[in-house]
Short mmCIF file of C-alpha atoms and ligand atoms in Angstrom, two decimals:
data_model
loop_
_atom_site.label_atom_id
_atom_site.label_comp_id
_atom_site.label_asym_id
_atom_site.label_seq_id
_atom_site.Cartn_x
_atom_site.Cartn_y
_atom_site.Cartn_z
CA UNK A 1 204.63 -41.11 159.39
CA UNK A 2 203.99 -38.88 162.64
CA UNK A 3 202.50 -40.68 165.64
CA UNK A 4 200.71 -43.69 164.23
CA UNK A 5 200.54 -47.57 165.22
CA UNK A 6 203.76 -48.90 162.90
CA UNK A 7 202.04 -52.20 163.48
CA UNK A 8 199.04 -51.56 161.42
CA UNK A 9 201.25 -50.68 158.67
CA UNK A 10 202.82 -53.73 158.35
CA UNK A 11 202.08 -56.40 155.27
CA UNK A 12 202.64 -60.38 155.90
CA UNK A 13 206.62 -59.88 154.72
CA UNK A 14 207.19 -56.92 157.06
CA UNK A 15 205.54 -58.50 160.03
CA UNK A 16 208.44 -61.17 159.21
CA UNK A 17 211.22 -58.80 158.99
CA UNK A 18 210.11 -57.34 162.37
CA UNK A 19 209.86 -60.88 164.17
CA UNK A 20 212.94 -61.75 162.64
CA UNK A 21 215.06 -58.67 163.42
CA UNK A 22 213.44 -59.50 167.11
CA UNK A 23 214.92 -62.83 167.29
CA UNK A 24 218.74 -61.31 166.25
CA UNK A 25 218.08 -58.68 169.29
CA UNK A 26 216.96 -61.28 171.97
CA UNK A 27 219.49 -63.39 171.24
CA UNK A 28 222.33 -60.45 171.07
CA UNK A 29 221.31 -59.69 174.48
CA UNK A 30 221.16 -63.05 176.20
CA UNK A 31 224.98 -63.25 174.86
CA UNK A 32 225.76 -60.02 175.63
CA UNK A 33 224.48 -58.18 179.15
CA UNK A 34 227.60 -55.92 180.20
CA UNK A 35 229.63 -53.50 178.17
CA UNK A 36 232.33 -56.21 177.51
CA UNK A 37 230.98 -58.95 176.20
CA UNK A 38 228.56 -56.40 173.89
CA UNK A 39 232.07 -55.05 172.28
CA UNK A 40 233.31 -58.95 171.88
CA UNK A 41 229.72 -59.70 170.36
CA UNK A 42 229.93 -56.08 168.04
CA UNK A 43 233.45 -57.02 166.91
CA UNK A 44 232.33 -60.11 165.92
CA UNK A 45 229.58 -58.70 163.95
CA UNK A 46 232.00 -56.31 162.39
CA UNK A 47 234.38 -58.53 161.12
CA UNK A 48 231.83 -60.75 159.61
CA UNK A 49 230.56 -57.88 157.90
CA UNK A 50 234.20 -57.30 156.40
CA UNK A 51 235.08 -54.68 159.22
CA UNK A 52 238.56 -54.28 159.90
CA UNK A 53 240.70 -53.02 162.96
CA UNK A 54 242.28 -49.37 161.89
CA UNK A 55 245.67 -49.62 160.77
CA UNK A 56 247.68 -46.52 161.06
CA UNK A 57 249.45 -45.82 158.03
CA UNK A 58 246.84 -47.22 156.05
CA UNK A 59 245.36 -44.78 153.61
CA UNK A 60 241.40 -45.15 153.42
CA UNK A 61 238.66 -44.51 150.70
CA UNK A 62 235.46 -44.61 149.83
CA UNK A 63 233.78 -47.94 151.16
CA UNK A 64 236.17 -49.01 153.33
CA UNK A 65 235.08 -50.51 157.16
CA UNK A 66 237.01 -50.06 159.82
CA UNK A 67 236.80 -50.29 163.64
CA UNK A 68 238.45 -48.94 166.67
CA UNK A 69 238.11 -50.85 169.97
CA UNK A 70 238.96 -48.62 173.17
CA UNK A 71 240.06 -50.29 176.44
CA UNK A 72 237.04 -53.38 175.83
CA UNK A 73 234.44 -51.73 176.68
CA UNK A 74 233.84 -48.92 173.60
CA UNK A 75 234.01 -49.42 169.71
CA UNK A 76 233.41 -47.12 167.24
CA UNK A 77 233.13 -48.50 163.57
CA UNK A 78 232.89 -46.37 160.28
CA UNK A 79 232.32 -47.38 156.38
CA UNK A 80 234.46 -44.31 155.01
CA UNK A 81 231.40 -42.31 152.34
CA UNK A 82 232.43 -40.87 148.80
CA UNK A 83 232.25 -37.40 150.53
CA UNK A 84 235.80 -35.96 152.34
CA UNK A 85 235.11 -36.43 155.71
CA UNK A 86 235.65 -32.92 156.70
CA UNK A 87 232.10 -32.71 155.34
CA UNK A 88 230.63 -34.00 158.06
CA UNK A 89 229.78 -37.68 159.63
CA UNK A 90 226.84 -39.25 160.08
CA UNK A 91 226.55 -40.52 163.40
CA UNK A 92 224.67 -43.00 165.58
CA UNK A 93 225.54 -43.07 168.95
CA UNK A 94 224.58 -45.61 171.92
CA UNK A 95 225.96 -46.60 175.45
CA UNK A 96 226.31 -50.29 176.31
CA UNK A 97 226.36 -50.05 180.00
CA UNK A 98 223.49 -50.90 181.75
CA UNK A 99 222.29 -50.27 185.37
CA UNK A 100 223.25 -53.00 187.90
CA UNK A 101 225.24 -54.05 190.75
CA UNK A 102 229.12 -54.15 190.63
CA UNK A 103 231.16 -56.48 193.46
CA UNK A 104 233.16 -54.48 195.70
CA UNK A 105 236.90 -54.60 195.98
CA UNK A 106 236.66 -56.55 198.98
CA UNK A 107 233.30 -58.57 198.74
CA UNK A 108 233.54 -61.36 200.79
CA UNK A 109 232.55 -62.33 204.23
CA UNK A 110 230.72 -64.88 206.01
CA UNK A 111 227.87 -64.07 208.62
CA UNK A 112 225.60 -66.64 210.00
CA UNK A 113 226.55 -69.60 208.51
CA UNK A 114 226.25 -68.03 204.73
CA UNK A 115 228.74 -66.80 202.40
CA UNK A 116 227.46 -62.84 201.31
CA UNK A 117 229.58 -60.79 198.48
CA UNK A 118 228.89 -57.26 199.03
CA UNK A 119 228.15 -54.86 195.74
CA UNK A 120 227.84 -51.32 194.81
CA UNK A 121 225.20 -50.61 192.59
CA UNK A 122 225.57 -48.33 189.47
CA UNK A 123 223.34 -46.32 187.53
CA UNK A 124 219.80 -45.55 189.04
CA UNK A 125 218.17 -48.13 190.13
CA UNK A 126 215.13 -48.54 192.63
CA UNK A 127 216.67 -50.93 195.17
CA UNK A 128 214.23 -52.88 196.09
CA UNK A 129 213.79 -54.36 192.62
CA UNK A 130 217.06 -56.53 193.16
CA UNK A 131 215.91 -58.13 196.12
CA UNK A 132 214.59 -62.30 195.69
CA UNK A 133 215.23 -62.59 191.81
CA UNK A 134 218.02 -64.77 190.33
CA UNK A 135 220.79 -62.81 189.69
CA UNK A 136 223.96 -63.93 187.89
CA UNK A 137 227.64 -62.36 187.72
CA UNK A 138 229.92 -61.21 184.02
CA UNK A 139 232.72 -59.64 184.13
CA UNK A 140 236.85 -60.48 184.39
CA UNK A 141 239.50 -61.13 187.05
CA UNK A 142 242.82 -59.88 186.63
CA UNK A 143 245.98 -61.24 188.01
CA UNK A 144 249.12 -59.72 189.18
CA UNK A 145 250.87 -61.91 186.54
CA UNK A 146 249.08 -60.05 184.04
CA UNK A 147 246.47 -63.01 182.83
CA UNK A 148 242.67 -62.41 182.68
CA UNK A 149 239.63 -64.66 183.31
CA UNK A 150 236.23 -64.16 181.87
CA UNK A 151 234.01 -65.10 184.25
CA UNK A 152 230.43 -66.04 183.96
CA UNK A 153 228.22 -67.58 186.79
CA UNK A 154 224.39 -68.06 186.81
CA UNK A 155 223.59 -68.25 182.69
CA UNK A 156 224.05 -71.95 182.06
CA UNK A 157 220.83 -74.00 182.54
CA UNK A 158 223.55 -76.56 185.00
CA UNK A 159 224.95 -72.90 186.58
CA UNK A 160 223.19 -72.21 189.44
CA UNK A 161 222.39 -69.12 190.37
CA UNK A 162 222.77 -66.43 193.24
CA UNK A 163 220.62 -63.33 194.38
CA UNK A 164 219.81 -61.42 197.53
CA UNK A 165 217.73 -61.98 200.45
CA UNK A 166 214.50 -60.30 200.76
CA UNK A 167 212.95 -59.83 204.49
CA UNK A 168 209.59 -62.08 204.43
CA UNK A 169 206.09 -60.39 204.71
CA UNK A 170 205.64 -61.50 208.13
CA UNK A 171 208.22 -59.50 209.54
CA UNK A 172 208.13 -56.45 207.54
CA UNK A 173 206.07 -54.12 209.41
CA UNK A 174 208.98 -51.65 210.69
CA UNK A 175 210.32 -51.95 206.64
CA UNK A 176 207.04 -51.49 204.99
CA UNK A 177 207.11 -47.90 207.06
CA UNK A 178 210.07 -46.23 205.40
CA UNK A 179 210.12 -44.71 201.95
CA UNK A 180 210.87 -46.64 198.67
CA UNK A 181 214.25 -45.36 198.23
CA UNK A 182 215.58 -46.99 201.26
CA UNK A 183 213.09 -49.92 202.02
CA UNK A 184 216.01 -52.14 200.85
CA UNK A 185 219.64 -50.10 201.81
CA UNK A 186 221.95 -50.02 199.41
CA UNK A 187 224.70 -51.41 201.80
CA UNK A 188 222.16 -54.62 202.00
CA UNK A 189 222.37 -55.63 198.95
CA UNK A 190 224.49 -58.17 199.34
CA UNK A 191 224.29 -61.60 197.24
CA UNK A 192 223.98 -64.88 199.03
CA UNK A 193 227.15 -67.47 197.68
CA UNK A 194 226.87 -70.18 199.74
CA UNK A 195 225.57 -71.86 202.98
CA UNK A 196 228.24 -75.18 203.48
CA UNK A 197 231.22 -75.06 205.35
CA UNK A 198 234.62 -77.17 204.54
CA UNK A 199 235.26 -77.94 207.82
CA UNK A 200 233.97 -79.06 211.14
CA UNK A 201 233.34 -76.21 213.42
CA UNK A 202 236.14 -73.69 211.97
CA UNK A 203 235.13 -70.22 211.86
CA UNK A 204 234.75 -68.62 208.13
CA UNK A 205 234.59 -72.58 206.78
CA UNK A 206 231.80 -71.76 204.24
CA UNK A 207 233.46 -68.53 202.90
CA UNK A 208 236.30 -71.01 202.61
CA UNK A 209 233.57 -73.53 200.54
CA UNK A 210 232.99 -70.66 197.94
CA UNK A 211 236.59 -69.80 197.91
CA UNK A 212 237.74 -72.87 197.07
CA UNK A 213 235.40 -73.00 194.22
CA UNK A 214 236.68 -69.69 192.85
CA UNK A 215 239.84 -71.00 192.76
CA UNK A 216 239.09 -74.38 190.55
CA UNK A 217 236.94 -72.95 188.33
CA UNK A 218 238.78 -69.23 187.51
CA UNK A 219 241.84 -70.09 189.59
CA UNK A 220 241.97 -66.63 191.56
CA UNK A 221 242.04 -66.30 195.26
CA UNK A 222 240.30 -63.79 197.58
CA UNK A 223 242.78 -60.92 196.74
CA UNK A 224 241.96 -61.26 193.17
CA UNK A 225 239.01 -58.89 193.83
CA UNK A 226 240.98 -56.30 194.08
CA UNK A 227 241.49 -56.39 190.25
CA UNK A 228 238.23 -58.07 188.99
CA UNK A 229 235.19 -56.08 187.16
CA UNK A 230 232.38 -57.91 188.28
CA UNK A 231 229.00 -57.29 187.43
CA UNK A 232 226.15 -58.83 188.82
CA UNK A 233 222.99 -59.06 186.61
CA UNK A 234 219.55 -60.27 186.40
CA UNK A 235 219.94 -63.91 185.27
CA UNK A 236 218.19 -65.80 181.92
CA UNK A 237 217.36 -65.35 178.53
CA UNK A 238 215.74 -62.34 176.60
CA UNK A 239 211.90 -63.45 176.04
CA UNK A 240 208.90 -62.60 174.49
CA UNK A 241 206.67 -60.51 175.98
CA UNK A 242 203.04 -60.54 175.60
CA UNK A 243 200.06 -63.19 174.33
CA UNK A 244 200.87 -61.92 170.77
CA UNK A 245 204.36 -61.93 171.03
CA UNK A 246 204.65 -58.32 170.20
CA UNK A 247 207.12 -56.94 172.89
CA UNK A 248 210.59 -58.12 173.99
CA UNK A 249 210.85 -58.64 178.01
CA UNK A 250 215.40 -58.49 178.74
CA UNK A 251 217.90 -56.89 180.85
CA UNK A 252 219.75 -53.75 179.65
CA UNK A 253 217.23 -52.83 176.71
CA UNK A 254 219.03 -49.35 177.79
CA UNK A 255 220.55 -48.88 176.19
CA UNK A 256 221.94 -52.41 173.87
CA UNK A 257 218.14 -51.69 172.06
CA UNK A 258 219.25 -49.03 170.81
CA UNK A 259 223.08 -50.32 170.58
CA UNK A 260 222.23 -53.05 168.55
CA UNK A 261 219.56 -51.61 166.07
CA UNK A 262 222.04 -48.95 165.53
CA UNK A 263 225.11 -51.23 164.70
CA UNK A 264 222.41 -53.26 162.88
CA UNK A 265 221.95 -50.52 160.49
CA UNK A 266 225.12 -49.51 160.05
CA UNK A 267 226.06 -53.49 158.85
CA UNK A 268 222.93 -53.60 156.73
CA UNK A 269 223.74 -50.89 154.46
CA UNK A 270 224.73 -52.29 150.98
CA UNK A 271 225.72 -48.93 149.77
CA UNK A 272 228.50 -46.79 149.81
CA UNK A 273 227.07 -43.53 151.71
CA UNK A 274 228.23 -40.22 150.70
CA UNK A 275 228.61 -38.86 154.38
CA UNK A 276 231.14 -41.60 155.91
CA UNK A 277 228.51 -43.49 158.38
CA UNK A 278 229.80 -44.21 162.06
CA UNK A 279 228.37 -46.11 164.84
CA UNK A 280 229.95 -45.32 168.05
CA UNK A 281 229.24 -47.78 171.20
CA UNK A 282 229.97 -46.21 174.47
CA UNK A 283 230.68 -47.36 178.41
CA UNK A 284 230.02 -45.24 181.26
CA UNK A 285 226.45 -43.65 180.25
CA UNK A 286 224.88 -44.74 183.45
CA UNK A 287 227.11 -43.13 186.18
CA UNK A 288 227.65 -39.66 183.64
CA UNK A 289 230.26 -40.78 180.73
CA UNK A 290 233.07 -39.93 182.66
CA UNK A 291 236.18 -41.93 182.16
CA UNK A 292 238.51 -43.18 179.29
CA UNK A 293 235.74 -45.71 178.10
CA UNK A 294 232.41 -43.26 178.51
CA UNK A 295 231.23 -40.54 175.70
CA UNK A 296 233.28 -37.80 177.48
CA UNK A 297 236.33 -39.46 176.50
CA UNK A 298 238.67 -37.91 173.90
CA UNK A 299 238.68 -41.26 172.07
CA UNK A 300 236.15 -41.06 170.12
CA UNK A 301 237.38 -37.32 168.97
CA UNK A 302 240.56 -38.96 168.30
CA UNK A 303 238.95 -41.58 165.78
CA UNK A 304 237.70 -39.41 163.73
CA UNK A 305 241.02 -37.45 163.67
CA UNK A 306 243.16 -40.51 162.63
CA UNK A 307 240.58 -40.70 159.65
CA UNK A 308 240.10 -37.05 158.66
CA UNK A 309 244.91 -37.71 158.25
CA UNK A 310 244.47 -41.31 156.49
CA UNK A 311 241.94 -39.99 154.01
CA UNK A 312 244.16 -37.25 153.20
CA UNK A 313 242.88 -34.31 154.57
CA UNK A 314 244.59 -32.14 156.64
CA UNK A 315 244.05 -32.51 160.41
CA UNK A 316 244.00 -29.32 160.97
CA UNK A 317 240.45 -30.02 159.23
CA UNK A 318 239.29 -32.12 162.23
CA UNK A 319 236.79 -29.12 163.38
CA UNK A 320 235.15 -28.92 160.04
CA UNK A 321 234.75 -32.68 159.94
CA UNK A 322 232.87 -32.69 163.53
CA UNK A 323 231.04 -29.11 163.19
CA UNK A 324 229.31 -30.69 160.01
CA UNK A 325 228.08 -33.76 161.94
CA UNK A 326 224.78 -34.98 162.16
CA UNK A 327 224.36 -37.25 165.25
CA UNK A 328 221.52 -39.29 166.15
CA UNK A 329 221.92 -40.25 169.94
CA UNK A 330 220.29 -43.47 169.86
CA UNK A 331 218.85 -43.68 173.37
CA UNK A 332 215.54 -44.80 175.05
CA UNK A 333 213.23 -42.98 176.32
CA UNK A 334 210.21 -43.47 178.90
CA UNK A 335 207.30 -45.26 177.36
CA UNK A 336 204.21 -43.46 178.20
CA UNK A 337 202.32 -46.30 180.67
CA UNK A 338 198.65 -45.71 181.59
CA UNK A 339 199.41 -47.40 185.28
CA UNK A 340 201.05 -44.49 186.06
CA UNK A 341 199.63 -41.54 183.81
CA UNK A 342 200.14 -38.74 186.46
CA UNK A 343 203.85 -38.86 185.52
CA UNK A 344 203.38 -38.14 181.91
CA UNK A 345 201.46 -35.18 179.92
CA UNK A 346 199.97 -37.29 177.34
CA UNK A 347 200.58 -34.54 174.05
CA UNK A 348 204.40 -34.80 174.80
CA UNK A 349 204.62 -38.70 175.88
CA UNK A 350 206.02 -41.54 173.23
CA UNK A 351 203.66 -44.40 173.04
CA UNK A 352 204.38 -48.24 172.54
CA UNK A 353 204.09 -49.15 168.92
CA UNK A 354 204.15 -45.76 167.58
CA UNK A 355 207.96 -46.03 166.50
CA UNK A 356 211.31 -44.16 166.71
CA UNK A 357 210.91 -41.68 169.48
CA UNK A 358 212.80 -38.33 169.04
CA UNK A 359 213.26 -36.27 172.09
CA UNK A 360 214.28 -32.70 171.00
CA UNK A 361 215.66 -32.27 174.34
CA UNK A 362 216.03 -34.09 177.96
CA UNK A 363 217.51 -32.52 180.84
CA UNK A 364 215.52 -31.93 184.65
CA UNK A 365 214.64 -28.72 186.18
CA UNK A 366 213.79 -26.18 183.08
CA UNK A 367 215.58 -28.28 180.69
CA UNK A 368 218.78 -28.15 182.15
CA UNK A 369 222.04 -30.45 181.34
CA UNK A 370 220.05 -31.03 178.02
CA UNK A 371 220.79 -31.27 174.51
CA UNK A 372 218.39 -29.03 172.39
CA UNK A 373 218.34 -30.00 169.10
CA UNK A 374 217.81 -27.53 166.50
CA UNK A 375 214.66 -26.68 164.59
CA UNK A 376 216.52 -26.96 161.26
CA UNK A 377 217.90 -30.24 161.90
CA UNK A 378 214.27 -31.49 163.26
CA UNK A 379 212.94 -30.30 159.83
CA UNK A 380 215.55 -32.32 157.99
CA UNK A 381 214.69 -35.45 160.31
CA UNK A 382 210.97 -35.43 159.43
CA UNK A 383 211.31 -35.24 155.52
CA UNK A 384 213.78 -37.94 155.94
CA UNK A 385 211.77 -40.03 158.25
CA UNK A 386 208.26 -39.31 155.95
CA UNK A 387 210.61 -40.18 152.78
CA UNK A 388 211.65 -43.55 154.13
CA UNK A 389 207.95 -43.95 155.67
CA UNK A 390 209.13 -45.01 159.24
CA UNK A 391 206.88 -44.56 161.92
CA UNK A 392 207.92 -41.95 164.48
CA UNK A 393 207.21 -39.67 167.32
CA UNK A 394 208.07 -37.13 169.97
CA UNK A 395 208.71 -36.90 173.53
CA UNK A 396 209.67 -35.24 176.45
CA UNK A 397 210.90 -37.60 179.52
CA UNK A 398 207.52 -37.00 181.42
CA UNK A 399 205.81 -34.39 182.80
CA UNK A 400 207.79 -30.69 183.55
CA UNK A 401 209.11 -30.91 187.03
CA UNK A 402 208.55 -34.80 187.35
CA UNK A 403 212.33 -35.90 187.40
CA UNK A 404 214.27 -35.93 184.44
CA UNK A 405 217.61 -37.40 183.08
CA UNK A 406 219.73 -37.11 180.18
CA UNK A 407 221.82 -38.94 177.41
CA UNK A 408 225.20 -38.73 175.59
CA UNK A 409 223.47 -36.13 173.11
CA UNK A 410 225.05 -32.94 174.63
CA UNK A 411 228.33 -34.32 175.07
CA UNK A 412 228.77 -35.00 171.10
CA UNK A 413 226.78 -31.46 171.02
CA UNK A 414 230.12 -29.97 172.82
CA UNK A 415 232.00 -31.46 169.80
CA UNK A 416 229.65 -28.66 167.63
CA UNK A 417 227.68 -31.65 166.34
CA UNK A 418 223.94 -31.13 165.45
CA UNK A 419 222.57 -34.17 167.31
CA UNK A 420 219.32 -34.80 168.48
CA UNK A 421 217.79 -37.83 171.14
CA UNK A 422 216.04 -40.65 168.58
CA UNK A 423 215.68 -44.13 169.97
CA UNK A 424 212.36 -46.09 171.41
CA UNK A 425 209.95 -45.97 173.98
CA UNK A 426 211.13 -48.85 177.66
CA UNK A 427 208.80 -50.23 179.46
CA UNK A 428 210.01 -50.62 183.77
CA UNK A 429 212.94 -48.63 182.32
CA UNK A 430 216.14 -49.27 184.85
CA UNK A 431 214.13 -52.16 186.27
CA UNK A 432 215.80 -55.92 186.18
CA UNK A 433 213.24 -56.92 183.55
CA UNK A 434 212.77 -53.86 180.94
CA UNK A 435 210.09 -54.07 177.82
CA UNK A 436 210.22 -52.47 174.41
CA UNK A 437 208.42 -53.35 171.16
CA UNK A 438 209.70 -55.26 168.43
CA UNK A 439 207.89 -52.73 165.85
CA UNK A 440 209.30 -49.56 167.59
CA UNK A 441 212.65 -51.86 167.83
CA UNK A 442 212.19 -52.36 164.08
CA UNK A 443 211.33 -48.48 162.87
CA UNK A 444 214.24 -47.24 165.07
CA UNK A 445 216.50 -49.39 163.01
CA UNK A 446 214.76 -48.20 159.48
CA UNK A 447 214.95 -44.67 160.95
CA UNK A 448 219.11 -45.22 161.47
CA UNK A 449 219.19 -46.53 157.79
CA UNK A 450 217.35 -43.76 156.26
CA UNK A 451 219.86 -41.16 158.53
CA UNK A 452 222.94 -43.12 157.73
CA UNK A 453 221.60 -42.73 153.81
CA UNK A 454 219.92 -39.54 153.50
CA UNK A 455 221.00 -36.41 151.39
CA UNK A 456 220.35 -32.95 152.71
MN1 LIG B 1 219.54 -45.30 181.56
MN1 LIG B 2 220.09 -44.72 178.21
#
């Protein structure tokens, strides 16, 4: 159904299933807020489902699950279909990366009597945002002796928590007089650790304070920053969002929304499906899916290669089995919001509530570094959309000339893949506290089942 309130379709047992579905997301992405711990959580997911790490020299078939996990931070799972593979994949594509701020290699210092740890933020973010909101830290230390420690800081209720100074009102009025973009500097954002020294009137004695607890609860000392992946995120639980409970308020909606619903589908499928199904997670999205763990990787190309040889094709094959792709790149998109209309053009905006958003293309600037799906393939998407009576809609990313951005869709387009943008609609997209709907949440994830599913 095209452009319509999915919530007024909804009968007593599908306004459960959407709730319910809800609850699974919210708590995914409490456990899960950087691109690590969502591939520990997916794996886990997988394997409960019956998902099994590839085995070369394994011969597959029909109905069998298997995952690849690339350097921790990218999975890509497939349940083999009763078609060869060289017919094409159906694929449903998502990064797991999320904007944020990452600790540099050589954070810490001590000014002032307080402890700071200097970051680099990643992926767009409006600075100021970060500033006076509790903040916690994910990610792993490394060792020279080769061991690694998960660390996690600021998410237990008994944690406490760190964040970043914000200059009070009072003394703002040379700040309040530059533009947005650099009201807060991004060499200022730098969290607060710690405020007590060790010792009497030694210089550095509360950097030493901090240090010292560093080292009894991961064991690492200052140089171990040098090989640590820290992230530092907004800190607390997924919620609900609204008097009526309709909306989900989190961190990283973009893109685990669409991550989750996707991987969701995939493990909900009873079925064996005739195209082989995949669900490929990917790093890197944020900063342009460069690198060994981002969509521009030859990994995921690689996959699909060991499966086109232990299905017993030929490899030489591997182009036919990625030219007949279908690809949904499961993405979000901007969520039309009436506070700030003049950014949108209101026939080409997705609304809240109205469902799986397809964007036919992205890109800035006359459409460039876009995807554009094809017309044929849109055609197949709508009968299959109608046929399995999910709610969805179209979109451009605002108004012509009004900014822009873009997804993974053109990089799995440079594959030959047909592959269009479908995901759902973000509230304060990029900001520390992002909002989608549970019932466009819940038609994305019918609108990945029906894809996985459909014939042609
Ligand atoms: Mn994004
Ligand atoms: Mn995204």
């Amino acid at each position: 159904m095209y452009g319509k309130n999915a919530w007024e379709k909804y009968d007593e047992a599908q306004l459960k299933e959407v709730m319910d579905l809800a609850e699974d997301y919210k708590k995914f992405i409490t456990d899960a807020k950087i691109e690590r711990e969502v591939v520990v959580e997916s794996v886990k997911a997988l394997e409960e489902a019956g998902y099994k790490p590839f085995a070369y020299g394994t011969k597959y078939a029909a109905g069998d699950k298997v995952y690849f996990v690339n350097k921790k931070k990218n999975v890509v799972a497939f349940k083999i279909g009763t078609a060869p593979i060289t017919k094409g994949l159906r694929v449903l594509g998502a990064h797991i990366d999320s904007p944020r701020l990452d600790v540099k290699q050589n954070p810490l210092y001590e000014s002032s009597n307080i402890c700071f740890l200097d970051t680099h933020y990643y992926g767009g973010i409006k600075k100021y945002q970060w500033t006076a909101t509790p903040l916690a830290i994910h990610g792993v230390v490394c060792k020279k002796d080769g061991t690694c420690v998960n660390v996690a800081i600021g998410e237990d209720d008994n944690d406490p928590i760190v964040g970043i100074n914000e200059l009070l009102i009072h003394l703002s009025a040379t700040q309040l007089q530059k533009p947005g973009s650099n009201v807060v500097e991004g060499e200022d954002l730098d969290l607060t650790m710690g405020s007590r020294p060790t010792k009497k009137g030694e210089k550095d004695s509360v950097k030493e304070t901090v240090l010292a607890i560093l080292k009894e609860k991961y064991g690492m000392e200052e140089e171990d920053f040098l090989s640590a992946e820290l992230e530092v995120v907004p800190a607390g639980k997924a919620r609900d969002f609204g008097l009526d409970r309709s909306m989900v308020a989190g961190y990283g909606h973009d893109d685990k929304c669409c991550a989750y619903s996707s991987l969701r589908a995939l493990l909900d499928i009873d079925e064996t499906p005739e195209y082989t199904s995949c669900v490929a997670l990917v790093d890197k999205e944020e900063v342009g899916s460069n690198g060994a763990s981002g969509a521009h990787s030859r990994f995921f190309e690689n996959c699909i290669a060991e499966l086109v040889e232990a299905t017993g094709e030929p490899l030489s094959r591997l182009k036919d089995a990625l030219s007949n792709s279908y690809m949904l790149s499961s993405d979000v998109s901007a969520c039309y919001d009436p506070l700030y209309a003049y950014t949108m053009e209101t026939r080409n905006a997705c609304y809240i509530g109205n469902g799986v958003v397809f964007n036919k293309y992205t890109g800035a600037r006359g459409k460039s570094g876009c995807n554009d799906a094809n017309a044929e393939m849109i055609g197949w998407i709508r009968r299959v959309m109608d046929d399995a009576n999910v709610n969805f809609q179209t979109a451009e990313l605002g108004k012509v000339d009004q900014g822009g951005g873009g997804t993974i869709a053109y990089i799995l387009g440079n594959l030959n893949m047909n592959v269009i943008d479908a995901g759902m609609g973000v509230l304060n997209m990029h900001a520390p506290m992002e909002v989608i709907s549970k019932a466009d949440f819940y038609e994305a994830y019918k609108a990945y089942q029906a894809f996985l599913t459909a014939k042609f």
